[in-house]
Every structure is written in structure tokens, then in C-alpha cells.
XYZ file of C-alpha atoms in Angstrom:
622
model
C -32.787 -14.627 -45.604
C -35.804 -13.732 -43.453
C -35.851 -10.072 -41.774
C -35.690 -11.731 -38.381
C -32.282 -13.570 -39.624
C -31.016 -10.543 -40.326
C -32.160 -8.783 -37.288
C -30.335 -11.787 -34.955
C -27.078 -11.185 -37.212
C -26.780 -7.798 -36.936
C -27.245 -7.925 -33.092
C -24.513 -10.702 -33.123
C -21.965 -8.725 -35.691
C -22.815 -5.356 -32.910
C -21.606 -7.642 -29.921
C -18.538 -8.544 -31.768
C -17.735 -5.090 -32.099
C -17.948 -4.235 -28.605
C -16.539 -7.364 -27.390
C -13.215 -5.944 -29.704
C -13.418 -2.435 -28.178
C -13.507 -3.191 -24.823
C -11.013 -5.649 -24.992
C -8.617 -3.370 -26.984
C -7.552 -1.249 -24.501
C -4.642 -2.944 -23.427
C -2.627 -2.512 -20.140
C -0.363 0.222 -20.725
C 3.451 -1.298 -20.569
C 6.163 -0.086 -19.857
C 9.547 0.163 -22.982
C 11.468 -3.022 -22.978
C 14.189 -2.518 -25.553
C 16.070 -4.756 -23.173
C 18.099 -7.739 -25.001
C 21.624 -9.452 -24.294
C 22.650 -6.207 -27.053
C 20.733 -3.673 -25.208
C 22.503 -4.220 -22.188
C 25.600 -4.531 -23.085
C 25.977 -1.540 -24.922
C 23.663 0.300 -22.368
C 24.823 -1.147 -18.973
C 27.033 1.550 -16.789
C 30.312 -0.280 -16.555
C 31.223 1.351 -13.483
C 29.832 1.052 -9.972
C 28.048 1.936 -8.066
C 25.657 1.783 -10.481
C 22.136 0.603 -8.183
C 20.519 3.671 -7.425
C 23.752 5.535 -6.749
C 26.312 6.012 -9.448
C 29.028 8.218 -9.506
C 28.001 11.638 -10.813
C 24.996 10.738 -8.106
C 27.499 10.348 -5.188
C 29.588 13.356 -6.094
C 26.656 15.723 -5.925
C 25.723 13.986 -2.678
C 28.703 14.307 -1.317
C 28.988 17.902 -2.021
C 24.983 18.349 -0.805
C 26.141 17.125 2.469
C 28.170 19.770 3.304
C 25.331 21.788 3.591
C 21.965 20.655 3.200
C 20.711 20.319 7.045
C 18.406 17.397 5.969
C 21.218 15.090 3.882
C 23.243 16.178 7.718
C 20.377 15.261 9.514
C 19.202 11.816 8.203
C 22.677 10.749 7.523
C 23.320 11.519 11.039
C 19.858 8.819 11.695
C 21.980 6.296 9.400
C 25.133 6.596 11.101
C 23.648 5.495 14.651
C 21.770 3.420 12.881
C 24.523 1.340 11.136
C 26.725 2.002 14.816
C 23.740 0.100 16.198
C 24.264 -3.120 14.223
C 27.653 -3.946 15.582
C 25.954 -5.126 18.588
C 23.911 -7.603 16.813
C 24.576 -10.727 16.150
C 24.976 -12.602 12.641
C 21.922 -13.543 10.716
C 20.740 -16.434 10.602
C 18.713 -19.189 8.740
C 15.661 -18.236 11.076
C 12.037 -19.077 9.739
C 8.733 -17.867 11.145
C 5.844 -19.593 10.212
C 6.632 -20.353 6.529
C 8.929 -17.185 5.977
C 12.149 -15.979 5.914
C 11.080 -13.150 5.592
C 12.096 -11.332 8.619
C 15.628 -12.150 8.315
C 15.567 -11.026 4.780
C 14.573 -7.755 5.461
C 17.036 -7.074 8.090
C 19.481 -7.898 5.801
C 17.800 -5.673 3.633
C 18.276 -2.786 6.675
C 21.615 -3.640 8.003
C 23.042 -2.931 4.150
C 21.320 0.109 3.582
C 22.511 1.519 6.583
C 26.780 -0.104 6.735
C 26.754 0.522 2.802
C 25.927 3.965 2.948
C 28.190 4.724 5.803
C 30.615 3.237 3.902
C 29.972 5.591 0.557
C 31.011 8.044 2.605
C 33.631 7.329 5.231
C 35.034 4.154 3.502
C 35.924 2.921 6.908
C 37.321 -0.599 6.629
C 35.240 -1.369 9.997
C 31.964 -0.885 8.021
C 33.529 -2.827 5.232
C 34.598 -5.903 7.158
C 30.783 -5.611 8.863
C 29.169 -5.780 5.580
C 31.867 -8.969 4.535
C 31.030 -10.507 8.208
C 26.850 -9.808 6.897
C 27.126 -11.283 3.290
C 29.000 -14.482 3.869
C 26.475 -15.449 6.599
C 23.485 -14.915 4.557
C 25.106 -16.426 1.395
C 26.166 -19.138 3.461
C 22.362 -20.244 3.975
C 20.971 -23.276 2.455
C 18.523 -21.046 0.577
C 16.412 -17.660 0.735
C 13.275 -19.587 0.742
C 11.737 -19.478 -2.681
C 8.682 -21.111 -1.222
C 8.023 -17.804 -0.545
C 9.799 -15.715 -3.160
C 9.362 -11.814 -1.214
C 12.168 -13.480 0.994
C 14.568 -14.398 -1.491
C 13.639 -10.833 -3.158
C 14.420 -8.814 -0.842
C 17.689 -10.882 0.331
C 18.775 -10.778 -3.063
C 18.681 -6.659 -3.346
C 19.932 -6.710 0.118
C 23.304 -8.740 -1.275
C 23.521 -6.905 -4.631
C 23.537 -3.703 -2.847
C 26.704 -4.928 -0.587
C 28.269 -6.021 -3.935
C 27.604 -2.921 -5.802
C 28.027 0.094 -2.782
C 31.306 -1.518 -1.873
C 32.005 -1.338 -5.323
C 34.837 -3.953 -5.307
C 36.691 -3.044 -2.218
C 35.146 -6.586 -0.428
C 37.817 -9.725 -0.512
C 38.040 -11.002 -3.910
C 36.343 -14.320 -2.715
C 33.471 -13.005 -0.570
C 32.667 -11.289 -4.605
C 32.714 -14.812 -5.686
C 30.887 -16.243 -3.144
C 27.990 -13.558 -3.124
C 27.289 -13.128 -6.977
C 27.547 -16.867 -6.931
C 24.643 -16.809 -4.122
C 22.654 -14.184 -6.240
C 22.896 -16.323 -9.464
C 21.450 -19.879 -7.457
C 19.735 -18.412 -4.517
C 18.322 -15.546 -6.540
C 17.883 -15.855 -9.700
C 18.052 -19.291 -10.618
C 15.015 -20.717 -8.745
C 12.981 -17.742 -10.433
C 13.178 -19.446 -13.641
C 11.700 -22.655 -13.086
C 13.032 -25.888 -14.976
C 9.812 -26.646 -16.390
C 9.998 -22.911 -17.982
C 6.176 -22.316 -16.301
C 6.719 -18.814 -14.828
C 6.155 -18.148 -11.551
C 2.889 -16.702 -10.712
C 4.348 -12.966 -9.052
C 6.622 -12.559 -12.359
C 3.118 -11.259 -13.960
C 0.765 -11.144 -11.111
C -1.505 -7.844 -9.960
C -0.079 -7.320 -6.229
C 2.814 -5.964 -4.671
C 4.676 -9.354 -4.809
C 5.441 -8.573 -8.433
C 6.866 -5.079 -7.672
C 8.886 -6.629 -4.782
C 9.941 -9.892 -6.746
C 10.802 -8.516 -10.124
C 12.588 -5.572 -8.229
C 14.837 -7.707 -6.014
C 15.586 -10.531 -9.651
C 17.010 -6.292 -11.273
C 19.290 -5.838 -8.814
C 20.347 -9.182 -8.792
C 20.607 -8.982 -13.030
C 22.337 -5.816 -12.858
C 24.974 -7.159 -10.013
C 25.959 -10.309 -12.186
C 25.501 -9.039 -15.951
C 29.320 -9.061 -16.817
C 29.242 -12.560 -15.274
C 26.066 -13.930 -16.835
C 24.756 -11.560 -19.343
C 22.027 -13.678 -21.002
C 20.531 -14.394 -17.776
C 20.263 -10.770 -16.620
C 19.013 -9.586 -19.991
C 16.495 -11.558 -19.978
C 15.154 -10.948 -16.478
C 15.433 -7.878 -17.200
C 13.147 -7.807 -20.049
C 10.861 -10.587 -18.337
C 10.772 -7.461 -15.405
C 9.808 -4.983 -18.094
C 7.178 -6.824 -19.354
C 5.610 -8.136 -16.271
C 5.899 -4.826 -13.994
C 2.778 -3.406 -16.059
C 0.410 -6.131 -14.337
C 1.106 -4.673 -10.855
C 1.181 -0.899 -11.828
C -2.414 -1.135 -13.025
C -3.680 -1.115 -9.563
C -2.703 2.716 -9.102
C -4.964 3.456 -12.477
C -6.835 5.654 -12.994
C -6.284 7.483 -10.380
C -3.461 6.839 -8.282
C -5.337 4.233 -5.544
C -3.634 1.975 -4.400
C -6.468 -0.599 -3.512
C -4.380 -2.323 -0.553
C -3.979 0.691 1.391
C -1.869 3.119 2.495
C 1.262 1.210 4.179
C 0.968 -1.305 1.169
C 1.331 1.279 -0.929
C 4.783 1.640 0.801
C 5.351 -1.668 0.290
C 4.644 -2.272 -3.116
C 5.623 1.285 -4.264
C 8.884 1.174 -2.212
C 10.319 -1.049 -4.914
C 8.521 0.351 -7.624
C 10.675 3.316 -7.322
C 13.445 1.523 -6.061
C 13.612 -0.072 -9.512
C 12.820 3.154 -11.416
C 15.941 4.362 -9.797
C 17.952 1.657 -10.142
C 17.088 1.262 -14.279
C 18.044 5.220 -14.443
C 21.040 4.983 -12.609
C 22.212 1.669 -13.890
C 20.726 2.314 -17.567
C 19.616 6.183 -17.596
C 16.619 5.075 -18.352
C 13.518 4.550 -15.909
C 11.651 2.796 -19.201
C 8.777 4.723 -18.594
C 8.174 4.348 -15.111
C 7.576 8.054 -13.677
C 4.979 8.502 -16.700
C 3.011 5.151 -16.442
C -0.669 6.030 -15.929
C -2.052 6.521 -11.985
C 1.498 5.921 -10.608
C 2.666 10.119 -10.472
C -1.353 10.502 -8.885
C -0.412 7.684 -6.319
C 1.350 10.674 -4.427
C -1.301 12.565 -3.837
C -3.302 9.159 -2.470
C -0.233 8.881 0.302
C -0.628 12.066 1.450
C -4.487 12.525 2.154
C -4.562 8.880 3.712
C -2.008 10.588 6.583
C -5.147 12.251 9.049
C -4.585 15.010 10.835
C -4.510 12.675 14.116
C -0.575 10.923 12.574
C -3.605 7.934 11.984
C -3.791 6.205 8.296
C -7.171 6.123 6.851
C -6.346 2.016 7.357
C -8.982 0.126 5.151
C -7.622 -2.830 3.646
C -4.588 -4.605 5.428
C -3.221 -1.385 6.626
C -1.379 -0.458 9.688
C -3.116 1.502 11.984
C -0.745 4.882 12.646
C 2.116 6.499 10.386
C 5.296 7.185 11.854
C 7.111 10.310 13.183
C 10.005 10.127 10.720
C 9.852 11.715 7.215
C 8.110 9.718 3.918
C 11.576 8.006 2.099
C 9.248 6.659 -0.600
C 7.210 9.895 -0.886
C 10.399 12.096 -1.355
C 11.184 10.343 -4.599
C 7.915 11.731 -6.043
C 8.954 15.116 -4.474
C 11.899 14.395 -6.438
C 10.452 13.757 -9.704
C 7.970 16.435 -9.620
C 9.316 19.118 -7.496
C 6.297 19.569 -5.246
C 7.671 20.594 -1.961
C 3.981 19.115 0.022
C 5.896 15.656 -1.094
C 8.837 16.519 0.618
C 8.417 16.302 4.536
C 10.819 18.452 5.653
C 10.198 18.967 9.362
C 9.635 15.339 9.794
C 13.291 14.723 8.747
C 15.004 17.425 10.102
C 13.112 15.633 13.900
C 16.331 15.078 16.368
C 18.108 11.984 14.680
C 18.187 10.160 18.163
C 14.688 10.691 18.204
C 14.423 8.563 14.575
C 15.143 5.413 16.319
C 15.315 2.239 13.575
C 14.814 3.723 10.217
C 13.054 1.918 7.079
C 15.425 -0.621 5.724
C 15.528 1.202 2.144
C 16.370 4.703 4.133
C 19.829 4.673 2.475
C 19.288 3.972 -1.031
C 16.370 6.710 -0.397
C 19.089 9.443 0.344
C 20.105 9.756 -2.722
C 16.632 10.811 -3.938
C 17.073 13.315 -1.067
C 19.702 14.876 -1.951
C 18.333 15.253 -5.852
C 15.368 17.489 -4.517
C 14.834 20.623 -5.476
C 11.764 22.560 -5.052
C 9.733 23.866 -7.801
C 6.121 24.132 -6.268
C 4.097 23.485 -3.403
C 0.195 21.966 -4.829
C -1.519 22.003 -2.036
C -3.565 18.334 -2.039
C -7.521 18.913 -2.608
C -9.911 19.147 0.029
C -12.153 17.004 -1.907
C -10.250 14.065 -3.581
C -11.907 10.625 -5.230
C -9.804 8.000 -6.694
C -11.374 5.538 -8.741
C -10.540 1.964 -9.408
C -10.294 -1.356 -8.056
C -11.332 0.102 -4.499
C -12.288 2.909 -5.036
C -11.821 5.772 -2.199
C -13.454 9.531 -1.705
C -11.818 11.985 1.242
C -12.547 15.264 2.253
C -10.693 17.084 4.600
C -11.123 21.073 6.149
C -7.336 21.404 4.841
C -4.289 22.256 5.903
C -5.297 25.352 8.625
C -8.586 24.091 9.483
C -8.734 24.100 13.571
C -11.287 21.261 13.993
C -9.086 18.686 12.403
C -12.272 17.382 9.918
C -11.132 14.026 7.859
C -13.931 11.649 6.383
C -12.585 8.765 4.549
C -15.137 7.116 2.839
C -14.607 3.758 0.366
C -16.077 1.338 -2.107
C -14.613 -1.953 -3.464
C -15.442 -5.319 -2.370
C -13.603 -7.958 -0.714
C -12.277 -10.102 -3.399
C -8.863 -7.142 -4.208
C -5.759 -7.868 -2.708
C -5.455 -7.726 1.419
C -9.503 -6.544 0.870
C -12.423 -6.764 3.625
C -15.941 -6.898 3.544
C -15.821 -2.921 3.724
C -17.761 -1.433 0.668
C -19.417 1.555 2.327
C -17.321 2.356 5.207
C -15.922 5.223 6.108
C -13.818 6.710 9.133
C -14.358 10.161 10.711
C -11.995 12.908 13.049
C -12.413 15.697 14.226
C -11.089 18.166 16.382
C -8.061 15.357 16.704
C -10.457 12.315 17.427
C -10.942 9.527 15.487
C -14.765 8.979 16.631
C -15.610 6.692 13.269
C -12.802 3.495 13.309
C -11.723 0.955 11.225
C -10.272 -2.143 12.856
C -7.680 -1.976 10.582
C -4.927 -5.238 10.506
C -3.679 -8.400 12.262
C -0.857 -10.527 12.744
C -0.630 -12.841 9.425
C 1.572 -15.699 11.263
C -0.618 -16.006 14.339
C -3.536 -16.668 11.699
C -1.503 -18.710 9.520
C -0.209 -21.077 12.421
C -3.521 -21.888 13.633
C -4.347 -23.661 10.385
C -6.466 -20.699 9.765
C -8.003 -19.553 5.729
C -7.054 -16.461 5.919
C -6.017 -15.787 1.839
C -9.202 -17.850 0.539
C -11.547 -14.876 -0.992
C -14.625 -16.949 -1.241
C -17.780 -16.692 -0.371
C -17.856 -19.161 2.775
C -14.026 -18.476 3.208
C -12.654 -18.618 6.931
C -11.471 -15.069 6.587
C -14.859 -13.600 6.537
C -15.269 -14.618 10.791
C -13.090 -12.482 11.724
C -14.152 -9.118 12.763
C -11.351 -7.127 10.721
C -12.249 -9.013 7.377
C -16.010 -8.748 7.670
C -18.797 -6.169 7.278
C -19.820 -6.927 10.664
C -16.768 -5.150 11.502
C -16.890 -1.910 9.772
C -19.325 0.962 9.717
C -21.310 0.345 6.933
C -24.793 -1.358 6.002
C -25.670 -4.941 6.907
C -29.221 -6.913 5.461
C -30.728 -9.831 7.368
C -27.264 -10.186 9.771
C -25.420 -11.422 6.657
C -21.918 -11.451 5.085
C -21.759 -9.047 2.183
C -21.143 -10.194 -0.863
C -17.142 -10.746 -1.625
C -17.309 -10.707 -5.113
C -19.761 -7.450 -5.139
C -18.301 -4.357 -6.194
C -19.183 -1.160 -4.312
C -18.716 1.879 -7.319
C -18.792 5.622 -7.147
C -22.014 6.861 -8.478
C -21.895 10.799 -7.794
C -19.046 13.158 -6.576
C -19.071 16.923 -5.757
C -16.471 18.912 -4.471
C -17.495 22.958 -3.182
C -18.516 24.041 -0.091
C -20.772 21.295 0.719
C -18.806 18.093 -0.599
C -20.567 14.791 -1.334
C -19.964 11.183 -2.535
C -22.507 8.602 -3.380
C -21.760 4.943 -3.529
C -24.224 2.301 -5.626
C -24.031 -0.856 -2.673
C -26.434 -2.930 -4.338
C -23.903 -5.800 -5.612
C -21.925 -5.788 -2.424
C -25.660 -6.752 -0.478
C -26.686 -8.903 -3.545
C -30.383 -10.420 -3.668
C -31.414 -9.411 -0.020
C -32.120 -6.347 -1.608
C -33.574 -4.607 -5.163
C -31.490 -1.617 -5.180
C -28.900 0.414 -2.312
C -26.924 3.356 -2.171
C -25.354 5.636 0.331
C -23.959 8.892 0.023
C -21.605 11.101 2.306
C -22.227 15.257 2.899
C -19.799 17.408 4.554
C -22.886 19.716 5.367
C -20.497 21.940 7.771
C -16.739 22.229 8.924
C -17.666 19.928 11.942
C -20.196 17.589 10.595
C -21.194 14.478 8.106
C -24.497 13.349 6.964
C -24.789 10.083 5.951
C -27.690 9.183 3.531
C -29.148 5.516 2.691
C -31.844 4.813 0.399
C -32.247 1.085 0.058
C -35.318 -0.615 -2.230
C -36.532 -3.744 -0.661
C -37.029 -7.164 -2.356
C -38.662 -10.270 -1.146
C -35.832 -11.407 0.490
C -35.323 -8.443 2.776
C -35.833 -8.808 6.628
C -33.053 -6.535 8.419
C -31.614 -3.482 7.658
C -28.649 -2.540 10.314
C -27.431 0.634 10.029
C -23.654 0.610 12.202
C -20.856 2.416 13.416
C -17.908 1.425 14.595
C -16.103 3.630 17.793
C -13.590 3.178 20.500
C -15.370 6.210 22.273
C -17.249 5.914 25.272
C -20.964 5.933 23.578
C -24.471 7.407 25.694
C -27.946 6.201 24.271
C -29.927 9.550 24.140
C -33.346 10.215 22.920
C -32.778 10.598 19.564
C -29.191 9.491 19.331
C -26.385 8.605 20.961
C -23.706 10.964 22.288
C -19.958 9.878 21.778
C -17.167 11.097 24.315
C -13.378 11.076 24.408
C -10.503 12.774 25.112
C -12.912 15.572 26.730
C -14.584 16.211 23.583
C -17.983 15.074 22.148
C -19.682 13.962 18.991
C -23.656 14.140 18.162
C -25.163 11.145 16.561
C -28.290 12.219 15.633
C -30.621 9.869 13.764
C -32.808 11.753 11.808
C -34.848 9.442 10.053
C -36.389 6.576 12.324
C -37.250 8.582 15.820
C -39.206 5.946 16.658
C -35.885 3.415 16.333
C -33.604 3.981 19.441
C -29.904 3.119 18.388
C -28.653 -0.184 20.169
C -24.978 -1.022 21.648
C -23.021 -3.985 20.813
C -19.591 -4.359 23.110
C -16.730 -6.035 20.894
C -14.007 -5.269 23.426
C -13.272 -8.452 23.850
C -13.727 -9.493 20.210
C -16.122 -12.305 19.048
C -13.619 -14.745 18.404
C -10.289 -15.662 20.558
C -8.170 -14.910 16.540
C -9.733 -11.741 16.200
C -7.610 -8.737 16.903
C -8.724 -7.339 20.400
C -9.241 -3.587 20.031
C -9.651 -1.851 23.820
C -12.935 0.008 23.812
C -14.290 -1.190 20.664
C -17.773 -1.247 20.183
C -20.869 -0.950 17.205
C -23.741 1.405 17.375
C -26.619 -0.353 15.594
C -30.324 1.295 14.069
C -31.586 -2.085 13.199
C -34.686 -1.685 11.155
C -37.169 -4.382 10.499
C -38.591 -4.805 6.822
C -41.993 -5.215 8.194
C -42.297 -1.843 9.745
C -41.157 -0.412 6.332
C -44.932 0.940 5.020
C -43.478 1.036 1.037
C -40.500 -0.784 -0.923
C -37.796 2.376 -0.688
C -36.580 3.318 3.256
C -34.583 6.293 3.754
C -31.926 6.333 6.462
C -30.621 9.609 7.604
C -27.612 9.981 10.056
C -25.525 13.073 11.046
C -22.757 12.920 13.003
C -21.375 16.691 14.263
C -19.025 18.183 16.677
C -18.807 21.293 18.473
């Protein structure tokens, strides 16, 4: 064999060998002894047994007597659940092509009647919850078109079943585990045995789904025991694929109130195996997930704003974090544990989230055994990846700087790689334009979940780079598919994250990266260095503001609330900053934000005298 034989073999027998390791680091999974053995010998025979059991309840019950935030938010619950005896029955009602809606206030009404009824096991609450589950088990179906609704309809129903712990009419029991059996769980085994698509999928549909099919299992396992165990087990095993998104680092890459979403059952079902099995199967220690807390927290800004990239909602509410608390919980980190938000006056609370009675019995199992303060310096890698520094929990200017990478092809994901938002001194001067309305989209026949290239999605001014304050070559879409990494990351005095941009721009240029300095407690500098190729004609430089915005020499000057922000441009004197209005928006879909507009530093390629250009901008307040 000739030397060069050799040469190409040895080359080929390396590649083999990395093509092994990299593909041997499997997904980390979560135990599954579960089998029809398992959980027979294993399930709690008593109930409640979903979330709440009864050495639970009795040290909740006792808690109450004392503990001014168990008084408090069951105080919320009670005028909560007094509140729904003026509603009407549910009913079959779609929007658009969910149930959704109706699902989830089934999902509310329970938490709130069921826990009332824990407690005061008044047979008003008790007939209300009958009256609830024999018009919802009386529908047709729960919609397994679009399987969140039947989800969260079936934990809604298995909660009624299990809270009231027997004490409902003999045949609305029938009736309901009955409904959860060929409402719920049937249609999420499939007569052609394919699986559906969430039971393994990457998104919070799989969290949701699997965690609704549990509490269904768990509800109907002395009735059907083969068919819980093994949804159980298909649970166990599929759960993993969803998880993944918080590693390594706790990120959840479809933002903050998605992380409510999709963690919301996640611990729901943690809860619900330990209470049910005493057993989470290795939920609180699966990689990222514990770190996922500390993500929540530093996405709330000091303005009650979420650092909203991706599909997130705008502004976090007044009442105390339910989902949060169970990591408080867990851990015994008191910053987890929003006290003064729940002790707020419980008139004040208004509606509460529709798992806010399941979450009291976390509550009640709190007990404090630290207080970490979160970092004032924090990345998160991953699938979209994130860097945020704030001035901390004293600092009187307010300073938060949420910067982000990624690329538009993970779940609910924009065009945003290189973005960032910026307060101070309570101000949000740098937006994002955050979320829209899904139906409104969806009825007007619009692509809104393609992630390709020349997708619909990409026109609108929340999905695409054209709305968010990052870098933009020859006026065109980023690339979807590019991935925008962390390069560089120092914490200290003088914090600083660098991003590599280049496959989020693609071909229009050789090389780009932009990096983020908190050079002072009221200021960022913002650094671009981007390497020209032959196909580069534009470089726009943009920020995105709702402030009122003054072209000066040298800048622009940004002013609201009766406070100002400097936007100097320190790089291209010569280049006055330009104005684009978006208020209204481009297009009669796109969300219409008041007072939105971008600040531009379009630079031509031509007046570039070498291949590299260096863009300097600092943005500082008084």
C-alpha cells in the first residue's frame, strides 16, 4: 500500500473517531424505572396524591395558621374561586384553530374551587367543581388537533378528580376518568402507533403535553394500569428532549414568559411524580434546569419590563413568581422567593395564574436557607445564547443591558442575533418590539411558524432584523439559519461580551463581530468590527427607541420621562445618524408600537478606504 493510501486512511479512521465522540454525548435523561410493576407497587394509593398528598396538606394546613403569605395568597384564591360563581359554564368555544382558551380556564377555575375546597370542604365549592367537570367532559372533544388544549384540559379534570378526592357523585367519577381515558389519553396514542410529534419534541409543547397525559395516568391507574404505566414511561423518556433547551446554562431560548410556560409544567410534573411516586426521577438535578432560576430572575429589569427577545410578553406582573417559588423551594434561596410581591393586598392580585393553587403547596414547603444574590454579570450559553449586566440590587441609576445571540430558526425565534435592550435610571431607552397576537396572524392566512429563509414571518417588523437594534448589510434579511455565538465574556468592573455575527449576515460579509462594554454605571459602548467581502454595499448600524430622539452634531440625544440619554457616535463624525418613524408600523399585521422609531448610521462600502470598518457607539446617561 502506497504512503499516500495510508495517509488518506488514517485521515478517514481520525474522522471516524471524532464523528463517535461527538456523537457520544448523549442527552442526559431522566430515570424511568416506570413499568405496569413499578407503579403498582410505587403508586400512593391514597389521594390526593397530584402535587398535594396528605402529609403535604397537613403541614399546609397547620402553615396556614400562621404564615402571613399561605394567609395572604389563599386569601387571593378565595376571591378568586368566589369570582367564578358568576360565570357561566364552559363551553365548546374555539378560536382560530384552538381550544385553547377554554382549556385553560378550566385549568384556573379548578385550581382555584379545588383548593378552596382542600380546605373548607364546602359542598358549594364541591357542587361548582361537579357543575365545571360534567360540562367540559360533556364536549365532543378537547381538540387534539391541537394537543396543548386537550393537555391542559386533561390536568385541569384530573385535578377535580384527585383534590376532591372522591367526595364528587359516584357518576360524575365515572363520567370524568372516562373523559380523561378517550379525550385525554387515548387520542395521544395514535392507532397507527406513529407517536405524536410533542411526545419527543424540543419545545414547551412536550413539557405541557406529556405533563397534562401524567396527571391524566396517575388519575386513572387503578382503572387502566397498563395504559398509565406506559405513558408514564413514554413521559420519562421523552421529557429529556425538551429539558435540553435550559443546558448548559439555564437559558431558556424562547424567553422569559415561555419559560413560564414550558417550565410551569415542568415542575408541575416534578411535583406531581414526588407526591404521587416520591420520586421527581431526576428532575431537580437534570443539567441547566436548577440554573434556569437564576435566568428568570435577571430577565425581570428594574423597570417590572422582561428583557422580551423571542416571543415574550412585554412587562411582568405585580403578583409574586408561583413557578419561581418552587425553585426557592428546592434550593432554599430566599432571592427565589418573592415575598413582598405576595404578601401585595390580595384585592389588589386580581385573576391569579391558573396553576396558583397547586403552586401553594410549594409555598408553604419553603424554608429559607440562603439568599445568593444573582450576578451582576451573567452569560448563558446555548441555543440562544444571552449576556446581562446589571448595577445590582442598590444601584440608583437602574443600569440593565440585555444583550443576545442565536438566530432565528429556535423556537418562537426572530431575526435578533446582536440585539440588545438598555435602562437606565428607570427608562427603557434601547426596545425590543417584543410579541403579537398569534390568532390575528393565523386568521389572515398568514406563515407565521415557517422558519425559512423567504418565510412570511420574516415581514413583519417583530420577527425581522429590521426590527431590532442590531446590524443590517445591503438592507437585507439576516440569515435564519445563522447562529450568532459568544466569543468573549468578562465580568469586573468594566463588564464585556463579544458576539461572532458573521453566520447570521452570511456572504455579504468576510467576517463580523460586536461586543458590549459597561464602561461606567450609566453607560454602554457598543463595538463593531466588520471585514468586507465583494458582496458588501451597506452597513446600517440601528437602534430601536420609543423615546422622543434629537439629531445632534455628533449624535442624537434621546428624551423621556424628563430624563435623557447621549448617543454619541464615535467612529464615523463625518456620518450624521438618520431617523426612520415606524409608529405606524410598515405593514397593517405588524404590531403597532406608539412612538416607535430606528436610529440608523448607514455606512456605504465605498467610503470604507480598507476591508475592516470599525463602528463605535456609546450610549450614556446622566
Amino acid at each position: 500500500m502506497s504512503s499516500k493510501n495510508v495517509y488518506c486512511l488514517l485521515l478517514i479512521f481520525v474522522f471516524l473517531i471524532n464523528f463517535t465522540d461527538t456523537f457520544a454525548e448523549e442527552l442526559p435523561k431522566l430515570d424511568n424505572p416506570m413499568s405496569l410493576e413499578y407503579l403498582k407497587k410505587n403508586l400512593r394509593k391514597s389521594q390526593p396524591r397530584l402535587v398535594l398528598n396528605r402529609d403535604l396538606e397537613k403541614d399546609l394546613k397547620k402553615k396556614l395558621k400562621t404564615d402571613p403569605v399561605l394567609q395572604n395568597m389563599y386569601a387571593a384564591i378565595q376571591l378568586n374561586a368566589e369570582s367564578i360563581f358568576d360565570e357561566e359554564l364552559l363551553t365548546r368555544k374555539m378560536v382560530g384553530r384552538r381550544l385553547l382558551g377554554t382549556s385553560r380556564e378550566m385549568l384556573y377555575r379548578i385550581n382555584m374551587l379545588a383548593f378552596v375546597y382542600r380546605i373548607e370542604k364546602d359542598q358549594k365549592v364541591l357542587q361548582r367543581i361537579n357543575d365545571e367537570l360534567l360540562a367540559v367532559c360533556a364536549f365532543s372533544d378537547w381538540n387534539p388537533s391541537h394537543f396543548l388544549d386537550v393537555a391542559e384540559m386533561s390536568l385541569a379534570v384530573a385535578l377535580a378528580l384527585d383534590w376532591t378526592a372522591g367526595d364528587l357523585p359516584s357518576s360524575t367519577i365515572k363520567i370524568a376518568k372516562q373523559a380523561l381515558v378517550e379525550k385525554g389519553l387515548n387520542p395521544s396514542w395514535p392507532d397507527n402507533e406513529k407517536p405524536l410529534w410533542w411526545t419527543n419534541g424540543d419545545n414547551n409543547w412536550n413539557q405541557v403535553c406529556n405533563g397534562g397525559m401524567i396527571a391524566a395516568a396517575i388519575t386513572v391507574a387503578e382503572d387502566e394500569p397498563e395504559l398509565a404505566a406506559k405513558t408514564i414511561a413514554r413521559a420519562l423518556d421523552g421529557l429529556p428532549n425538551a429539558m435540553a433547551a435550559y443546558l448548559p446554562d439555564g437559558v431558556y431560548p424562547e424567553g422569559s414568559t415561555y419559560w413560564d410556560y414550558g417550565t410551569s409544567f415542568s415542575v408541575t410534573i416534578a411535583a406531581m411524580l414526588e407526591s404521587a411516586f416520591g420520586n421527581d426521577f431526576g428532575h431537580w438535578d437534570f443539567p441547566g434546569f436548577k440554573e434556569s432560576a437564576v435566568f428568570r430572575v435577571l430577565t425581570n429589569a428594574p423597570s417590572g419590563m422582561y428583557y422580551n427577545f423571542a416571543d415574550c410578553g412585554d412587562s411582568r406582573s405585580e403578583n409574586g413568581d408561583l413557578i419561581l417559588a418552587w425553585f426557592a423551594m428546592k434550593s432554599g434561596n430566599e432571592t427565589f422567593y418573592e415575598r413582598s410581591r405576595f404578601l401585595q393586598p390580595a384585592d389588589k392580585m386580581e385573576k391569579l395564574k391558573r396553576l396558583a393553587g397547586v403552586s401553594m403547596v410549594w409555598l408553604s414547603q419553603f424554608k429559607k436557607n440562603d439568599a445568593v444574590t444573582p450576578p451582576t454579570a451573567w452569560k448563558g450559553e446555548g441555543h440562544n445564547p444571552i449576556a446581562i449586566f446589571t448595577g445590582g440590587v442598590n444601584d440608583p441609576h437602574g443600569y440593565y443591558l440585555g444583550t443576545k445571540g442565536g438566530r432565528g430558526m429556535v423556537n418562537h425565534g426572530n431575526m435578533d442575533g446582536g440585539s440588545f435592550v438598555f435602562e437606565l435610571n428607570g427608562v427603557r431607552w434601547v426596545v425590543d418590539p417584543g410579541n403579537q397576537d398569534y390568532n390575528t396572524l393565523e386568521q389572515a392566512g398568514f406563515d407565521l411558524w415557517n422558519k425559512g429563509q423567504k418565510s412570511q414571518r420574516w415581514t413583519l417588523l417583530t420577527k425581522s432584523n429590521f426590527g431590532h437594534s442590531t446590524i443590517s448589510i445591503n438592507d437585507s434579511l439576516h440569515r435564519t439559519d445563522g447562529l450568532v455565538t459568544i466569543t468573549d465574556f468578562e465580568d469586573g468592573d468594566r463588564p464585556l461580551v463579544s458576539y461572532d455575527m458573521t453566520a447570521t449576515l452570511g456572504d455579504v460579509v468576510a467576517k463580523a463581530a460586536r461586543s458590549f462594554t459597561k464602561d461606567s454605571p450609566v453607560s454602554v459602548l457598543i463595538e463593531d468590527e466588520i471585514v468586507k467581502s465583494d458582496k458588501t454595499g451597506l452597513i446600517t448600524w440601528q437602534l430601536m427607541t420609543t423615546a422622543d430622539v434629537e439629531i445632534v452634531e455628533g449624535g442624537a440625544l434621546l428624551k423621556k420621562d424628563g430624563k435623557t440619554l447621549k448617543l454619541e457616535n464615535l467612529s464615523h463624525a463625518d456620518i450624521s445618524v438618520s431617523l426612520v418613524s415606524l409608529d405606524p408600523a410598515p405593514l397593517k399585521l405588524d404590531r403597532q408600537i406608539p412612538g416607535l422609531k430606528r436610529i440608523e448610521l448607514r455606512i456605504p462600502a465605498w467610503t470604507i478606504g480598507s476591508d475592516e470598518v470599525k463602528i463605535k457607539v456609546r450610549l450614556s446617561g446622566e
